[in-house]
Amino acid sequence: MIRFENVSKIYPGDFMALEGINLKIEKGEFVSIIGHSGSGKSTLLKLIYAEEQPTEGHVYFNDRPIDSIKRRLLPFFRRNIGTVFQDFKLLPQKTAYENVAYALEVCDETKEDIAEQVPEILDIVGLGDKMEKYPHQLSGGEKQKVCLARAFVRRPLVLIADEPTGNLDPSATLEIVELLLKINTMDTTVVLASHNKSIVDKVNKRVVELENGKIIRDSMIGKYNV
Ligand code: ADP
Ligand code: MG
């Protein structure tokens, strides 16, 4: 589903953030990307959701090179991909319900569809009773659950989570990891980036480790293939 072929990314100022990346992610996989801060994790994810373009090589999504997608069609391409980040990015003046509904409104979904789907997805993440709360009335873990609901409500093919637990305490972290695993069982490919190895141990799936922009390990937990 996602394929990196000889991908390098050089940022302005000649900084090589990724070098010679070859990586295949199949539909339905759960892949954790780990590595120290600055190793290139976020850059790798940005290449998948077309926030950045490779300097060399290509990234393919369902066999189509992402860099060939016309700029005006990028918003449609991005509908295949849900994203969550460390810093939540919720709209502060909207309730949990409205934040999730907004993701559907911008896709021109009908009011009826929205009224059906939003409570369903908030139930899935365990916030069925907090739909009317504003972000400032929610804990960090609850905010991230709203973000997950918002990213997942259109049932994207891929969910990308960049340090989603970076601002959370250990128990909220565990809940978010469990939700990512649940989302993965609902036919969504998950790509999780984290510098925290203990999270990845909890996930217990495929791990790709980056160091200085290169893949130094690609293995199932406990089984080293590289
Ligand atoms: P990680 O997510 O693993 O911390 P990043 O992909 O964010 O790593 O960054 C990899 C390297 O690329 C870092 O050294 C960072 O400073 C550099 N970098 C990231 N984004 C930019 C940018 N927009 N311009 C210049 N350098 C960047
Ligand atoms: Mg990062």
CSV table of C-alpha atoms and ligand atoms in Angstrom, one decimal:
chain,number,residue,atom,x,y,z
A,1,MET,CA,0.0,0.0,0.0
A,2,ILE,CA,2.8,2.4,0.9
A,3,ARG,CA,6.2,2.0,-0.8
A,4,PHE,CA,9.4,4.1,-0.4
A,5,GLU,CA,11.9,3.5,-3.2
A,6,ASN,CA,15.3,4.9,-2.7
A,7,VAL,CA,14.0,7.9,-1.0
A,8,SER,CA,16.2,10.8,0.3
A,9,LYS,CA,15.1,14.1,1.7
A,10,ILE,CA,17.4,17.0,1.8
A,11,TYR,CA,16.0,20.2,3.5
A,12,PRO,CA,17.1,23.6,2.5
A,13,GLY,CA,20.6,24.2,3.9
A,14,ASP,CA,21.7,20.8,2.6
A,15,PHE,CA,20.5,18.9,5.6
A,16,MET,CA,20.0,15.2,4.7
A,17,ALA,CA,17.0,14.2,6.9
A,18,LEU,CA,16.4,10.8,5.1
A,19,GLU,CA,18.9,8.8,3.0
A,20,GLY,CA,18.2,5.8,0.8
A,21,ILE,CA,15.0,4.7,2.4
A,22,ASN,CA,13.4,1.5,1.0
A,23,LEU,CA,10.3,0.5,2.9
A,24,LYS,CA,7.1,-1.4,2.1
A,25,ILE,CA,4.0,-1.1,4.3
A,26,GLU,CA,1.2,-3.5,3.5
A,27,LYS,CA,-2.5,-2.9,3.9
A,28,GLY,CA,-3.6,-3.7,7.5
A,29,GLU,CA,-0.1,-3.5,9.0
A,30,PHE,CA,0.7,-1.7,12.2
A,31,VAL,CA,4.2,-0.2,11.9
A,32,SER,CA,6.0,1.7,14.6
A,33,ILE,CA,8.8,4.0,13.5
A,34,ILE,CA,11.3,4.6,16.3
A,35,GLY,CA,14.5,6.6,16.6
A,36,HIS,CA,16.0,9.5,18.5
A,37,SER,CA,14.8,13.0,18.1
A,38,GLY,CA,16.1,14.3,14.8
A,39,SER,CA,16.4,10.8,13.2
A,40,GLY,CA,13.9,11.6,10.5
A,41,LYS,CA,10.6,10.0,11.8
A,42,SER,CA,8.4,13.0,11.2
A,43,THR,CA,9.9,13.6,7.8
A,44,LEU,CA,9.2,10.0,6.8
A,45,LEU,CA,5.5,10.5,7.8
A,46,LYS,CA,5.3,13.8,6.0
A,47,LEU,CA,6.3,12.1,2.8
A,48,ILE,CA,3.3,9.8,3.2
A,49,TYR,CA,0.7,12.5,3.6
A,50,ALA,CA,2.4,14.7,1.0
A,51,GLU,CA,3.4,17.5,3.4
A,52,GLU,CA,6.9,17.2,2.0
A,53,GLN,CA,8.2,15.7,-1.3
A,54,PRO,CA,11.3,13.5,-1.7
A,55,THR,CA,14.5,15.1,-3.0
A,56,GLU,CA,15.4,11.7,-4.6
A,57,GLY,CA,13.3,8.6,-5.2
A,58,HIS,CA,9.6,8.2,-4.9
A,59,VAL,CA,6.9,7.3,-2.4
A,60,TYR,CA,4.0,5.2,-3.8
A,61,PHE,CA,0.5,5.0,-2.4
A,62,ASN,CA,-1.3,2.0,-3.9
A,63,ASP,CA,1.3,2.0,-6.7
A,64,ARG,CA,0.9,5.6,-7.6
A,65,PRO,CA,3.8,8.0,-7.0
A,66,ILE,CA,2.6,10.6,-4.5
A,67,ASP,CA,4.7,13.3,-6.2
A,68,SER,CA,2.7,12.9,-9.4
A,69,ILE,CA,-0.5,14.0,-7.7
A,70,LYS,CA,-1.5,17.5,-8.9
A,71,ARG,CA,-1.6,20.1,-6.2
A,72,ARG,CA,-5.3,20.8,-6.5
A,73,LEU,CA,-6.0,17.1,-6.0
A,74,LEU,CA,-3.9,16.7,-2.8
A,75,PRO,CA,-6.9,17.4,-0.5
A,76,PHE,CA,-8.7,14.4,-2.1
A,77,PHE,CA,-5.6,12.2,-1.8
A,78,ARG,CA,-5.3,13.2,1.9
A,79,ARG,CA,-8.8,11.9,2.6
A,80,ASN,CA,-7.2,8.4,2.5
A,81,ILE,CA,-5.0,9.4,5.4
A,82,GLY,CA,-5.9,10.3,9.0
A,83,THR,CA,-3.3,12.1,11.1
A,84,VAL,CA,-2.8,12.7,14.8
A,85,PHE,CA,0.0,14.7,16.4
A,86,GLN,CA,1.5,15.3,19.8
A,87,ASP,CA,-0.1,18.8,20.1
A,88,PHE,CA,-3.7,17.8,19.4
A,89,LYS,CA,-4.6,20.7,17.1
A,90,LEU,CA,-8.3,20.8,18.3
A,91,LEU,CA,-10.4,23.9,17.6
A,92,PRO,CA,-10.7,25.4,21.1
A,93,GLN,CA,-14.1,27.0,20.5
A,94,LYS,CA,-15.7,23.8,19.3
A,95,THR,CA,-17.0,20.9,21.5
A,96,ALA,CA,-15.6,17.4,21.1
A,97,TYR,CA,-18.7,16.6,18.9
A,98,GLU,CA,-18.2,19.7,16.7
A,99,ASN,CA,-14.4,19.1,16.3
A,100,VAL,CA,-15.2,15.6,14.9
A,101,ALA,CA,-18.2,16.8,12.9
A,102,TYR,CA,-16.0,19.5,11.3
A,103,ALA,CA,-13.9,16.8,9.6
A,104,LEU,CA,-17.0,15.6,7.9
A,105,GLU,CA,-18.4,19.0,7.1
A,106,VAL,CA,-15.4,19.9,5.1
A,107,CYS,CA,-16.0,16.8,3.0
A,108,ASP,CA,-19.6,17.9,2.3
A,109,GLU,CA,-21.2,15.1,4.3
A,110,THR,CA,-24.9,15.6,5.1
A,111,LYS,CA,-26.1,16.7,8.5
A,112,GLU,CA,-27.9,13.3,8.9
A,113,ASP,CA,-24.7,11.4,8.2
A,114,ILE,CA,-22.8,13.5,10.5
A,115,ALA,CA,-25.3,13.1,13.3
A,116,GLU,CA,-25.1,9.3,12.9
A,117,GLN,CA,-21.3,9.0,12.5
A,118,VAL,CA,-20.0,11.4,15.1
A,119,PRO,CA,-21.6,9.8,18.2
A,120,GLU,CA,-20.6,6.3,16.9
A,121,ILE,CA,-17.0,7.2,16.6
A,122,LEU,CA,-16.8,9.1,19.9
A,123,ASP,CA,-18.3,5.9,21.5
A,124,ILE,CA,-15.5,3.8,19.9
A,125,VAL,CA,-12.9,6.0,21.6
A,126,GLY,CA,-14.8,6.0,24.9
A,127,LEU,CA,-16.0,9.6,24.9
A,128,GLY,CA,-19.7,9.0,24.3
A,129,ASP,CA,-20.5,10.8,27.5
A,130,LYS,CA,-18.2,13.8,26.9
A,131,MET,CA,-19.4,14.9,23.4
A,132,GLU,CA,-20.5,18.3,24.6
A,133,LYS,CA,-17.2,19.2,26.4
A,134,TYR,CA,-14.8,21.8,25.0
A,135,PRO,CA,-11.1,20.9,24.7
A,136,HIS,CA,-10.2,22.9,27.9
A,137,GLN,CA,-12.6,20.7,29.8
A,138,LEU,CA,-10.9,17.5,28.8
A,139,SER,CA,-7.7,15.8,30.0
A,140,GLY,CA,-4.7,15.4,27.7
A,141,GLY,CA,-5.7,11.8,27.1
A,142,GLU,CA,-9.3,12.7,26.3
A,143,LYS,CA,-8.2,15.4,23.9
A,144,GLN,CA,-6.1,12.9,22.1
A,145,LYS,CA,-9.1,10.6,21.9
A,146,VAL,CA,-11.0,13.3,20.2
A,147,CYS,CA,-8.2,13.7,17.8
A,148,LEU,CA,-8.2,10.0,17.1
A,149,ALA,CA,-12.0,10.1,16.5
A,150,ARG,CA,-11.6,13.1,14.2
A,151,ALA,CA,-8.8,11.3,12.2
A,152,PHE,CA,-10.7,8.0,12.0
A,153,VAL,CA,-14.3,9.2,11.4
A,154,ARG,CA,-14.0,9.0,7.7
A,155,ARG,CA,-12.4,5.5,8.0
A,156,PRO,CA,-9.2,6.4,6.2
A,157,LEU,CA,-7.0,3.7,4.7
A,158,VAL,CA,-4.1,4.8,6.8
A,159,LEU,CA,-3.8,6.4,10.2
A,160,ILE,CA,-0.6,8.3,10.8
A,161,ALA,CA,0.3,9.1,14.4
A,162,ASP,CA,3.3,11.3,15.1
A,163,GLU,CA,4.3,11.1,18.8
A,164,PRO,CA,0.6,10.9,19.8
A,165,THR,CA,1.5,10.2,23.4
A,166,GLY,CA,4.3,12.8,23.7
A,167,ASN,CA,2.2,14.9,26.1
A,168,LEU,CA,0.5,12.2,28.0
A,169,ASP,CA,1.0,10.4,31.3
A,170,PRO,CA,1.7,6.6,31.3
A,171,SER,CA,-1.9,5.5,31.8
A,172,ALA,CA,-3.3,7.8,29.1
A,173,THR,CA,-0.5,6.6,26.9
A,174,LEU,CA,-1.5,3.0,27.3
A,175,GLU,CA,-5.1,3.9,26.5
A,176,ILE,CA,-4.1,5.7,23.3
A,177,VAL,CA,-1.9,2.8,22.2
A,178,GLU,CA,-4.8,0.4,22.8
A,179,LEU,CA,-7.1,2.6,20.7
A,180,LEU,CA,-4.5,2.6,17.9
A,181,LEU,CA,-4.5,-1.2,18.0
A,182,LYS,CA,-8.3,-1.2,18.0
A,183,ILE,CA,-8.4,1.1,15.0
A,184,ASN,CA,-5.9,-1.2,13.3
A,185,THR,CA,-8.3,-4.2,13.8
A,186,MET,CA,-11.0,-2.1,12.0
A,187,ASP,CA,-9.1,-2.4,8.6
A,188,THR,CA,-7.0,0.7,8.9
A,189,THR,CA,-3.2,0.6,8.4
A,190,VAL,CA,-1.5,2.3,11.3
A,191,VAL,CA,1.9,4.1,11.2
A,192,LEU,CA,3.0,5.3,14.6
A,193,ALA,CA,6.2,7.3,15.2
A,194,SER,CA,7.6,7.6,18.7
A,195,HIS,CA,11.0,8.2,20.3
A,196,ASN,CA,9.7,6.2,23.3
A,197,LYS,CA,10.7,2.6,23.0
A,198,SER,CA,8.5,1.4,25.8
A,199,ILE,CA,5.4,2.4,23.8
A,200,VAL,CA,6.6,0.2,20.9
A,201,ASP,CA,7.1,-2.7,23.3
A,202,LYS,CA,3.5,-2.4,24.3
A,203,VAL,CA,2.4,-2.4,20.7
A,204,ASN,CA,4.3,-5.5,20.0
A,205,LYS,CA,4.2,-5.3,16.2
A,206,ARG,CA,6.6,-4.4,13.4
A,207,VAL,CA,9.3,-1.9,14.3
A,208,VAL,CA,11.3,0.2,11.9
A,209,GLU,CA,14.2,2.1,13.6
A,210,LEU,CA,15.8,5.2,12.1
A,211,GLU,CA,19.2,6.6,12.9
A,212,ASN,CA,20.5,9.7,11.2
A,213,GLY,CA,17.9,9.3,8.4
A,214,LYS,CA,18.6,5.7,7.6
A,215,ILE,CA,16.8,2.5,8.5
A,216,ILE,CA,19.0,0.5,10.9
A,217,ARG,CA,16.4,-2.1,11.9
A,218,ASP,CA,13.2,-3.5,10.5
A,219,SER,CA,11.8,-6.4,12.5
A,220,MET,CA,9.0,-7.8,14.5
A,221,ILE,CA,9.5,-7.2,18.2
A,222,GLY,CA,11.9,-9.8,19.4
A,223,LYS,CA,12.8,-11.1,15.9
A,224,TYR,CA,15.7,-9.2,14.2
A,225,ASN,CA,15.6,-9.3,10.4
A,226,VAL,CA,18.2,-6.6,9.8
B,1,ADP,P1,12.2,13.3,14.2
B,1,ADP,O1,10.8,13.4,13.9
B,1,ADP,O2,12.8,11.9,14.2
B,1,ADP,O3,12.6,14.1,15.4
B,1,ADP,P2,12.5,15.0,11.9
B,1,ADP,O4,12.0,14.3,10.7
B,1,ADP,O5,11.5,16.0,12.4
B,1,ADP,O6,13.0,14.0,13.0
B,1,ADP,O7,13.8,15.8,11.5
B,1,ADP,C1,14.9,15.2,11.0
B,1,ADP,C2,16.0,16.2,10.8
B,1,ADP,O8,15.6,17.1,9.7
B,1,ADP,C3,16.3,17.1,12.0
B,1,ADP,O9,17.7,17.3,12.1
B,1,ADP,C4,15.6,18.4,11.7
B,1,ADP,O10,16.2,19.4,12.3
B,1,ADP,C5,15.6,18.5,10.2
B,1,ADP,N1,14.4,19.2,9.7
B,1,ADP,C6,13.2,18.8,9.8
B,1,ADP,N2,12.3,19.6,9.2
B,1,ADP,C7,13.1,20.6,8.6
B,1,ADP,C8,12.8,21.7,7.8
B,1,ADP,N3,11.6,22.1,7.5
B,1,ADP,N4,13.9,22.4,7.4
B,1,ADP,C9,15.2,22.1,7.7
B,1,ADP,N5,15.5,21.0,8.5
B,1,ADP,C10,14.5,20.3,8.9
B,2,MG,MG,9.2,14.1,15.0
